[in-house]
Amino acid sequence: MKAPRVIGGVCLTVNPKGCMASVRRWINEERGRPPLLSGPKSVLVLGCSGGYGLAARVVAAFGAGAQTLGVSFERPPTLKRRATPGWYNNLAFDAAAAEAELFSETLVADAFLDETRQAVIDRARERGIPHFDLVIYSLAAPQRTDPVTGVTHRSAIKPIGQPLSGQTMDVASGVLSDVTLTPATPEEIEGTVKVMGGEDWLLWARALKEAGLLADGVRMVALSYIGPSSTYAIYRSGTLGRAKEHLESTADEISRLLAPLNGRAQVSVQKALITRASSVIPIMSVYVCAMYRVMKAKGVHEGCLEQMDRLFRERLYAGGEVPVDEAGRIRLDDWELRADVQAEIEAILARVTPDNLAELGDTEGCRRELMALYGF
Ligand code: NAD
């Protein structure tokens, strides 16, 4: 087996067996919980191959017994090169679903294209799926080609208004270094909103509705992040936050579209976790490292699977009105933002140096989690 090589939070090697074993572990964990009897029955997951999307798919299928159709953008293997991790995750998921006699099918395609929307609609019809009662939107992508204009937009992870200097942690090595990020240009802000905002989510809602593929009472859920004020400069007040604000405001527009079906679109605010997408966000990594240490010590740490299980079990399918905040968002970042958790994280961040990071934060836990994403 090739030794793992990591550059800038991205591992260049993959261990297929390890990826597949991780998916099976999640499936077994979910099966160990009481069945979600009131859960969804037919689920579309956009961004199904890793992180939050994969976790949602596992909970839908192995917690609620739902049929699932997934879309993700992964590179297949060639004779010379292994596939991306999500490719193997998809294989493992589909194999386990088949063993459990649960319908599942996975499309590897660019979810931002109209052709992919049509392919999902065609596939659902071919397979006799009458409609979806839950659509999870969990895409994290570096670029998107606008299907109307043909222009390719790129997302940037930058502050807005002024430069941002801070410490960043290389997740793989736990090494802390200083970094300064220049403020985003108007084009970079616009590009990030185009890629990670709600425009594409709305196009999915329209296409699925027009195709008659949305069930009465359908729920469409997209994922967001807010975080504490100590991370606003890099996230919520930066380019990514601008895109998330757009995504969040799109929920109302989609809800209006779904109203004749008694459906609703909502954004669910999740906790910060190390995933393939998040491990490349500078500066956030130091916060995440401290947060892991504090939340684990308090016994309130959750991974993607626990977060998604709680979303389904205690929010979406708990019966009755789904609890939301003043802006209509579902909050699963409640434990991360607890005052006692944040006070301890802040105390760590105030003292952290390259020499004491491993002692004060959870560098080892973060490193292990990053490597596990690639099957190591
Ligand atoms: P991830 O990298 O684990 O998953 C991203 C998914 O998107 C993968 O399945 C990938 O194949 C898919 N994808 C990317 N480009 C695609 C394309 N063009 N077409 C089809 N599929 C594509 O990332 P994640 O962290 O699980 O992120 C999922 C969502 O959760 C994002 O919206 C993210 O902002 C949100 N979120 C993440 C965190 C976190 O800390 N990780 C916290 C809160 C919210």
Short mmCIF file of C-alpha atoms and ligand atoms in Angstrom, two decimals:
data_model
loop_
_atom_site.label_atom_id
_atom_site.label_comp_id
_atom_site.label_asym_id
_atom_site.label_seq_id
_atom_site.Cartn_x
_atom_site.Cartn_y
_atom_site.Cartn_z
CA MET A 1 0.00 0.00 0.00
CA LYS A 2 1.26 3.48 -0.88
CA ALA A 3 2.20 5.66 2.08
CA PRO A 4 -0.15 8.62 2.49
CA ARG A 5 1.13 11.94 1.14
CA VAL A 6 -0.71 15.06 2.28
CA ILE A 7 -0.30 18.56 0.86
CA GLY A 8 -2.28 21.51 2.21
CA GLY A 9 -4.99 19.41 3.87
CA VAL A 10 -5.47 17.19 0.82
CA CYS A 11 -4.16 13.62 0.81
CA LEU A 12 -2.84 12.56 -2.57
CA THR A 13 -3.12 8.85 -1.93
CA VAL A 14 -6.17 6.75 -1.15
CA ASN A 15 -6.65 3.39 0.54
CA PRO A 16 -9.83 1.93 -1.02
CA LYS A 17 -10.25 -0.80 1.59
CA GLY A 18 -9.99 1.72 4.41
CA CYS A 19 -12.58 4.01 2.79
CA MET A 20 -14.98 1.12 2.34
CA ALA A 21 -14.45 -0.07 5.92
CA SER A 22 -15.27 3.44 7.24
CA VAL A 23 -18.58 3.43 5.36
CA ARG A 24 -19.42 0.01 6.75
CA ARG A 25 -18.62 1.24 10.26
CA TRP A 26 -21.08 4.12 9.84
CA ILE A 27 -23.71 1.74 8.51
CA ASN A 28 -23.23 -0.62 11.45
CA GLU A 29 -23.39 2.26 13.91
CA GLU A 30 -26.64 3.47 12.41
CA ARG A 31 -28.08 -0.02 12.43
CA GLY A 32 -27.26 -0.22 16.12
CA ARG A 33 -29.71 2.60 16.85
CA PRO A 34 -33.48 2.17 17.14
CA PRO A 35 -35.10 2.26 13.69
CA LEU A 36 -36.39 5.63 12.53
CA LEU A 37 -39.93 4.46 11.89
CA SER A 38 -41.32 7.89 11.00
CA GLY A 39 -38.36 8.74 8.73
CA PRO A 40 -38.29 9.39 4.99
CA LYS A 41 -38.99 6.65 2.48
CA SER A 42 -37.47 7.98 -0.72
CA VAL A 43 -34.47 10.25 -0.59
CA LEU A 44 -32.29 12.11 -3.07
CA VAL A 45 -28.86 13.13 -1.75
CA LEU A 46 -26.88 15.67 -3.76
CA GLY A 47 -23.26 15.36 -2.60
CA CYS A 48 -23.68 11.78 -1.34
CA SER A 49 -20.12 10.49 -1.37
CA GLY A 50 -18.58 11.93 1.77
CA GLY A 51 -19.00 14.04 4.89
CA TYR A 52 -22.47 15.22 5.75
CA GLY A 53 -24.13 13.97 2.55
CA LEU A 54 -22.89 10.41 2.99
CA ALA A 55 -23.92 10.50 6.64
CA ALA A 56 -27.42 11.66 5.67
CA ARG A 57 -27.66 8.85 3.15
CA VAL A 58 -26.60 6.26 5.73
CA VAL A 59 -29.20 7.52 8.22
CA ALA A 60 -31.93 7.61 5.53
CA ALA A 61 -31.21 4.09 4.28
CA PHE A 62 -30.01 2.20 7.33
CA GLY A 63 -31.87 4.19 9.97
CA ALA A 64 -35.16 4.78 8.17
CA GLY A 65 -35.07 2.02 5.53
CA ALA A 66 -35.39 4.57 2.70
CA GLN A 67 -34.56 4.01 -0.94
CA THR A 68 -31.83 6.45 -1.92
CA LEU A 69 -30.54 7.99 -5.09
CA GLY A 70 -27.25 9.79 -4.73
CA VAL A 71 -25.27 12.20 -6.88
CA SER A 72 -21.63 13.05 -6.38
CA PHE A 73 -18.64 14.15 -8.41
CA GLU A 74 -15.81 11.70 -7.97
CA ARG A 75 -12.98 10.59 -10.22
CA PRO A 76 -13.08 6.90 -11.17
CA PRO A 77 -9.91 4.80 -11.03
CA THR A 78 -7.69 4.31 -14.05
CA LEU A 79 -5.08 1.62 -14.64
CA LYS A 80 -2.46 3.94 -13.19
CA ARG A 81 -4.33 5.88 -10.57
CA ARG A 82 -6.75 5.18 -7.78
CA ALA A 83 -10.12 6.90 -7.67
CA THR A 84 -11.00 9.71 -5.27
CA PRO A 85 -12.17 8.49 -1.81
CA GLY A 86 -15.83 9.21 -2.47
CA TRP A 87 -15.80 6.77 -5.37
CA TYR A 88 -15.00 3.92 -2.98
CA ASN A 89 -17.45 5.26 -0.41
CA ASN A 90 -20.20 5.08 -3.04
CA LEU A 91 -19.23 1.49 -3.94
CA ALA A 92 -19.34 0.47 -0.29
CA PHE A 93 -22.67 2.17 0.26
CA ASP A 94 -24.33 0.62 -2.79
CA ALA A 95 -22.99 -2.84 -1.92
CA ALA A 96 -24.27 -2.66 1.66
CA ALA A 97 -27.64 -1.37 0.47
CA ALA A 98 -27.92 -4.25 -2.00
CA GLU A 99 -27.09 -6.75 0.74
CA ALA A 100 -29.81 -5.22 2.89
CA GLU A 101 -32.21 -5.31 -0.10
CA LEU A 102 -32.57 -1.54 0.00
CA PHE A 103 -32.78 0.22 -3.35
CA SER A 104 -29.85 2.53 -3.96
CA GLU A 105 -28.30 4.00 -7.02
CA THR A 106 -25.45 6.45 -7.37
CA LEU A 107 -24.78 8.80 -10.24
CA VAL A 108 -21.30 10.19 -10.61
CA ALA A 109 -21.90 13.47 -12.37
CA ASP A 110 -21.59 17.24 -12.02
CA ALA A 111 -24.69 18.17 -10.03
CA PHE A 112 -24.52 21.74 -11.33
CA LEU A 113 -25.41 20.69 -14.88
CA ASP A 114 -28.92 20.58 -16.29
CA GLU A 115 -27.97 17.25 -17.91
CA THR A 116 -27.45 15.80 -14.45
CA ARG A 117 -30.84 17.03 -13.29
CA GLN A 118 -32.35 15.32 -16.35
CA ALA A 119 -30.33 12.16 -15.69
CA VAL A 120 -31.70 11.99 -12.13
CA ILE A 121 -35.25 12.49 -13.38
CA ASP A 122 -34.80 9.83 -16.08
CA ARG A 123 -33.22 7.39 -13.65
CA ALA A 124 -35.97 7.88 -11.08
CA ARG A 125 -38.58 7.16 -13.76
CA GLU A 126 -36.71 4.14 -15.14
CA ARG A 127 -36.42 2.68 -11.67
CA GLY A 128 -40.06 3.33 -10.81
CA ILE A 129 -39.36 5.86 -8.05
CA PRO A 130 -42.65 7.83 -7.94
CA HIS A 131 -41.20 10.74 -5.98
CA PHE A 132 -38.78 11.88 -3.30
CA ASP A 133 -40.00 12.88 0.14
CA LEU A 134 -36.61 14.25 1.20
CA VAL A 135 -33.91 15.98 -0.84
CA ILE A 136 -30.61 16.69 0.94
CA TYR A 137 -28.40 19.32 -0.67
CA SER A 138 -24.85 18.76 0.58
CA LEU A 139 -22.56 19.98 -2.17
CA ALA A 140 -19.18 21.54 -1.42
CA ALA A 141 -17.44 22.43 -4.64
CA PRO A 142 -14.63 24.67 -5.86
CA GLN A 143 -16.37 25.72 -9.07
CA ARG A 144 -19.65 25.76 -10.95
CA THR A 145 -20.57 26.47 -14.52
CA ASP A 146 -23.76 28.50 -14.71
CA PRO A 147 -26.07 26.47 -16.98
CA VAL A 148 -27.69 29.64 -18.33
CA THR A 149 -24.60 31.70 -19.21
CA GLY A 150 -22.02 28.93 -19.58
CA VAL A 151 -19.63 30.97 -17.41
CA THR A 152 -17.54 28.99 -14.93
CA HIS A 153 -17.40 30.58 -11.47
CA ARG A 154 -14.84 29.75 -8.81
CA SER A 155 -15.25 29.96 -5.08
CA ALA A 156 -12.63 31.61 -2.88
CA ILE A 157 -12.07 31.26 0.86
CA LYS A 158 -11.26 34.82 1.84
CA PRO A 159 -12.19 37.59 4.25
CA ILE A 160 -14.28 40.50 3.00
CA GLY A 161 -13.30 44.15 3.48
CA GLN A 162 -9.90 43.83 5.14
CA PRO A 163 -6.97 41.45 5.17
CA LEU A 164 -6.99 38.74 7.81
CA SER A 165 -3.90 37.61 9.66
CA GLY A 166 -3.94 34.66 11.99
CA GLN A 167 -2.55 31.29 12.82
CA THR A 168 -3.44 28.29 10.76
CA MET A 169 -2.88 24.62 11.46
CA ASP A 170 -1.82 22.07 8.90
CA VAL A 171 -4.31 19.33 9.83
CA ALA A 172 -2.06 16.49 8.71
CA SER A 173 1.03 17.57 10.66
CA GLY A 174 -0.45 19.67 13.46
CA VAL A 175 2.08 22.40 12.61
CA LEU A 176 0.95 25.94 13.33
CA SER A 177 2.01 28.84 11.12
CA ASP A 178 1.12 32.47 10.51
CA VAL A 179 -0.94 33.35 7.50
CA THR A 180 -2.29 36.55 5.99
CA LEU A 181 -5.21 36.44 3.59
CA THR A 182 -5.97 39.31 1.26
CA PRO A 183 -9.57 40.51 1.13
CA ALA A 184 -11.74 39.03 -1.62
CA THR A 185 -12.32 41.02 -4.78
CA PRO A 186 -15.95 41.67 -5.81
CA GLU A 187 -15.50 38.95 -8.46
CA GLU A 188 -14.33 36.45 -5.83
CA ILE A 189 -17.31 37.24 -3.60
CA GLU A 190 -19.69 36.86 -6.52
CA GLY A 191 -17.98 33.66 -7.65
CA THR A 192 -18.30 32.07 -4.20
CA VAL A 193 -21.99 32.96 -4.01
CA LYS A 194 -22.52 31.51 -7.50
CA VAL A 195 -20.86 28.23 -6.49
CA MET A 196 -21.90 27.76 -2.85
CA GLY A 197 -25.06 29.93 -2.66
CA GLY A 198 -28.62 28.88 -3.36
CA GLU A 199 -28.90 29.37 -7.13
CA ASP A 200 -28.26 25.73 -7.98
CA TRP A 201 -30.43 24.47 -5.10
CA LEU A 202 -33.35 26.44 -6.57
CA LEU A 203 -32.72 24.96 -10.02
CA TRP A 204 -32.93 21.47 -8.50
CA ALA A 205 -36.19 22.32 -6.74
CA ARG A 206 -37.72 23.66 -9.96
CA ALA A 207 -36.59 20.72 -12.10
CA LEU A 208 -37.78 18.07 -9.64
CA LYS A 209 -41.10 19.81 -9.12
CA GLU A 210 -41.73 20.22 -12.84
CA ALA A 211 -40.96 16.53 -13.32
CA GLY A 212 -43.56 15.67 -10.67
CA LEU A 213 -40.89 13.96 -8.59
CA LEU A 214 -41.57 15.72 -5.29
CA ALA A 215 -43.95 14.03 -2.85
CA ASP A 216 -46.72 15.78 -0.97
CA GLY A 217 -45.09 17.15 2.19
CA VAL A 218 -41.60 17.00 0.65
CA ARG A 219 -38.70 18.44 2.61
CA MET A 220 -35.66 19.96 0.97
CA VAL A 221 -32.72 20.55 3.31
CA ALA A 222 -29.43 22.33 2.56
CA LEU A 223 -26.55 22.59 5.01
CA SER A 224 -24.90 25.68 6.39
CA TYR A 225 -22.41 26.87 8.98
CA ILE A 226 -22.33 29.93 11.23
CA GLY A 227 -19.82 29.32 14.01
CA PRO A 228 -18.83 31.58 16.93
CA SER A 229 -17.80 35.22 16.52
CA SER A 230 -14.11 34.24 16.84
CA THR A 231 -14.39 32.59 13.38
CA TYR A 232 -16.58 35.20 11.67
CA ALA A 233 -13.66 36.91 9.88
CA ILE A 234 -12.66 33.71 8.06
CA TYR A 235 -16.11 32.19 7.66
CA ARG A 236 -19.41 33.90 8.33
CA SER A 237 -18.30 37.45 7.43
CA GLY A 238 -16.13 36.17 4.60
CA THR A 239 -16.87 34.82 1.14
CA LEU A 240 -18.20 31.47 2.38
CA GLY A 241 -20.57 33.17 4.81
CA ARG A 242 -21.83 35.41 2.03
CA ALA A 243 -22.64 32.32 -0.01
CA LYS A 244 -24.33 30.65 2.97
CA GLU A 245 -26.49 33.76 3.54
CA HIS A 246 -27.60 33.45 -0.06
CA LEU A 247 -28.31 29.74 0.40
CA GLU A 248 -30.31 30.49 3.54
CA SER A 249 -32.41 33.17 1.86
CA THR A 250 -33.10 30.81 -1.05
CA ALA A 251 -34.88 28.46 1.35
CA ASP A 252 -37.85 30.88 1.49
CA GLU A 253 -38.08 31.03 -2.29
CA ILE A 254 -38.01 27.24 -2.55
CA SER A 255 -40.57 26.94 0.25
CA ARG A 256 -42.93 29.14 -1.77
CA LEU A 257 -42.39 26.84 -4.75
CA LEU A 258 -43.14 23.80 -2.61
CA ALA A 259 -46.18 25.30 -0.85
CA PRO A 260 -48.73 23.71 -3.26
CA LEU A 261 -47.20 20.36 -2.30
CA ASN A 262 -47.30 21.20 1.42
CA GLY A 263 -43.53 20.98 1.21
CA ARG A 264 -40.85 23.08 2.81
CA ALA A 265 -37.22 23.98 2.20
CA GLN A 266 -34.99 24.57 5.18
CA VAL A 267 -31.38 25.15 5.96
CA SER A 268 -29.80 23.14 8.72
CA VAL A 269 -26.81 24.70 10.46
CA GLN A 270 -24.30 21.99 11.29
CA LYS A 271 -21.28 21.79 13.50
CA ALA A 272 -17.75 22.33 12.13
CA LEU A 273 -16.12 19.00 11.31
CA ILE A 274 -13.11 17.83 9.36
CA THR A 275 -14.23 16.76 5.90
CA ARG A 276 -12.53 16.85 2.53
CA ALA A 277 -14.10 20.25 1.88
CA SER A 278 -13.44 21.85 5.26
CA SER A 279 -9.87 20.68 5.79
CA VAL A 280 -8.64 23.24 3.27
CA ILE A 281 -10.15 26.28 5.04
CA PRO A 282 -7.25 28.26 6.55
CA ILE A 283 -7.38 29.55 10.15
CA MET A 284 -10.58 27.56 10.93
CA SER A 285 -8.40 24.52 11.56
CA VAL A 286 -6.97 25.96 14.81
CA TYR A 287 -10.47 26.63 16.10
CA VAL A 288 -11.61 23.12 15.09
CA CYS A 289 -8.59 21.58 16.83
CA ALA A 290 -9.45 23.39 20.09
CA MET A 291 -13.16 22.66 19.66
CA TYR A 292 -12.56 18.91 19.24
CA ARG A 293 -10.54 18.84 22.46
CA VAL A 294 -13.22 20.69 24.44
CA MET A 295 -16.26 18.89 23.03
CA LYS A 296 -14.66 15.47 23.44
CA ALA A 297 -13.71 16.25 27.06
CA LYS A 298 -17.31 17.31 27.77
CA GLY A 299 -18.74 14.23 26.04
CA VAL A 300 -20.66 16.32 23.47
CA HIS A 301 -18.51 15.76 20.40
CA GLU A 302 -20.38 14.46 17.34
CA GLY A 303 -19.19 13.34 13.93
CA CYS A 304 -21.12 13.68 10.64
CA LEU A 305 -23.14 10.55 11.36
CA GLU A 306 -24.24 11.66 14.84
CA GLN A 307 -25.12 15.11 13.50
CA MET A 308 -27.24 13.68 10.71
CA ASP A 309 -28.88 11.14 12.98
CA ARG A 310 -29.86 13.98 15.33
CA LEU A 311 -31.13 16.04 12.37
CA PHE A 312 -33.45 13.22 11.33
CA ARG A 313 -34.43 11.85 14.75
CA GLU A 314 -34.74 15.00 16.83
CA ARG A 315 -35.60 17.62 14.24
CA LEU A 316 -37.04 16.57 10.86
CA TYR A 317 -38.89 13.42 11.92
CA ALA A 318 -39.49 13.97 15.64
CA GLY A 319 -43.17 14.68 14.96
CA GLY A 320 -44.74 18.13 15.17
CA GLU A 321 -43.17 21.42 14.16
CA VAL A 322 -39.45 21.33 13.46
CA PRO A 323 -37.79 23.73 15.94
CA VAL A 324 -36.04 26.60 14.16
CA ASP A 325 -34.25 29.83 15.06
CA GLU A 326 -35.48 33.37 14.38
CA ALA A 327 -34.35 33.08 10.74
CA GLY A 328 -36.15 29.76 10.18
CA ARG A 329 -32.96 27.66 10.32
CA ILE A 330 -32.67 24.26 11.97
CA ARG A 331 -29.78 24.37 14.46
CA LEU A 332 -27.52 21.39 15.00
CA ASP A 333 -24.64 23.64 16.06
CA ASP A 334 -26.32 24.08 19.44
CA TRP A 335 -23.76 22.03 21.35
CA GLU A 336 -20.80 23.64 19.56
CA LEU A 337 -22.10 27.10 20.44
CA ARG A 338 -22.90 26.31 24.08
CA ALA A 339 -21.48 29.10 26.29
CA ASP A 340 -19.36 26.72 28.40
CA VAL A 341 -17.92 25.06 25.27
CA GLN A 342 -17.07 28.39 23.66
CA ALA A 343 -15.55 29.81 26.86
CA GLU A 344 -13.11 26.90 27.04
CA ILE A 345 -12.28 27.11 23.32
CA GLU A 346 -11.57 30.83 23.68
CA ALA A 347 -9.30 30.18 26.65
CA ILE A 348 -7.32 27.71 24.53
CA LEU A 349 -7.14 30.02 21.51
CA ALA A 350 -5.85 32.86 23.70
CA ARG A 351 -2.91 30.73 24.86
CA VAL A 352 -2.10 28.64 21.82
CA THR A 353 1.44 28.61 20.39
CA PRO A 354 3.18 26.25 17.96
CA ASP A 355 4.74 24.55 20.99
CA ASN A 356 1.63 23.88 23.05
CA LEU A 357 -1.00 23.23 20.35
CA ALA A 358 -0.72 19.44 20.62
CA GLU A 359 -1.22 19.66 24.36
CA LEU A 360 -4.06 22.21 24.37
CA GLY A 361 -5.88 21.08 21.24
CA ASP A 362 -6.77 17.74 19.65
CA THR A 363 -4.14 17.72 16.88
CA GLU A 364 -3.96 13.92 16.94
CA GLY A 365 -7.73 13.50 16.70
CA CYS A 366 -7.85 15.96 13.79
CA ARG A 367 -5.00 14.23 11.99
CA ARG A 368 -6.61 10.82 12.41
CA GLU A 369 -9.93 12.12 11.14
CA LEU A 370 -8.32 13.67 8.06
CA MET A 371 -6.42 10.48 7.25
CA ALA A 372 -9.56 8.37 7.74
CA LEU A 373 -11.26 10.37 4.98
CA TYR A 374 -8.71 8.85 2.62
CA GLY A 375 -8.93 5.36 4.12
CA PHE A 376 -5.82 5.51 6.31
P1 NAD B 1 -17.44 16.88 1.56
O1 NAD B 1 -16.27 17.35 0.82
O2 NAD B 1 -17.27 15.76 2.52
O3 NAD B 1 -18.63 16.50 0.57
C1 NAD B 1 -18.92 17.26 -0.57
C2 NAD B 1 -19.76 16.45 -1.51
O4 NAD B 1 -20.05 17.25 -2.66
C3 NAD B 1 -19.05 15.19 -2.06
O5 NAD B 1 -19.98 14.13 -2.14
C4 NAD B 1 -18.62 15.60 -3.47
O6 NAD B 1 -18.51 14.53 -4.40
C5 NAD B 1 -19.81 16.48 -3.82
N1 NAD B 1 -19.56 17.38 -4.95
C6 NAD B 1 -18.65 18.36 -5.05
N2 NAD B 1 -18.76 18.97 -6.25
C7 NAD B 1 -19.78 18.35 -6.89
C8 NAD B 1 -20.40 18.53 -8.16
N3 NAD B 1 -19.99 19.48 -9.02
N4 NAD B 1 -21.40 17.69 -8.50
C9 NAD B 1 -21.81 16.70 -7.66
N5 NAD B 1 -21.28 16.52 -6.45
C10 NAD B 1 -20.29 17.33 -6.07
O7 NAD B 1 -18.00 18.20 2.32
P2 NAD B 1 -18.92 18.47 3.58
O8 NAD B 1 -18.09 19.18 4.58
O9 NAD B 1 -19.70 17.27 3.97
O10 NAD B 1 -19.89 19.57 2.98
C11 NAD B 1 -21.23 19.33 2.62
C12 NAD B 1 -22.06 20.55 2.98
O11 NAD B 1 -22.06 20.70 4.40
C13 NAD B 1 -21.51 21.87 2.41
O12 NAD B 1 -22.57 22.67 1.98
C14 NAD B 1 -20.84 22.50 3.60
O13 NAD B 1 -20.75 23.88 3.53
C15 NAD B 1 -21.78 22.05 4.71
N6 NAD B 1 -21.21 22.16 6.07
C16 NAD B 1 -19.99 21.60 6.34
C17 NAD B 1 -19.46 21.75 7.62
C18 NAD B 1 -18.11 21.19 7.96
O14 NAD B 1 -17.50 21.64 8.93
N7 NAD B 1 -17.60 20.22 7.25
C19 NAD B 1 -20.19 22.43 8.62
C20 NAD B 1 -21.44 22.94 8.30
C21 NAD B 1 -21.95 22.80 7.02
#
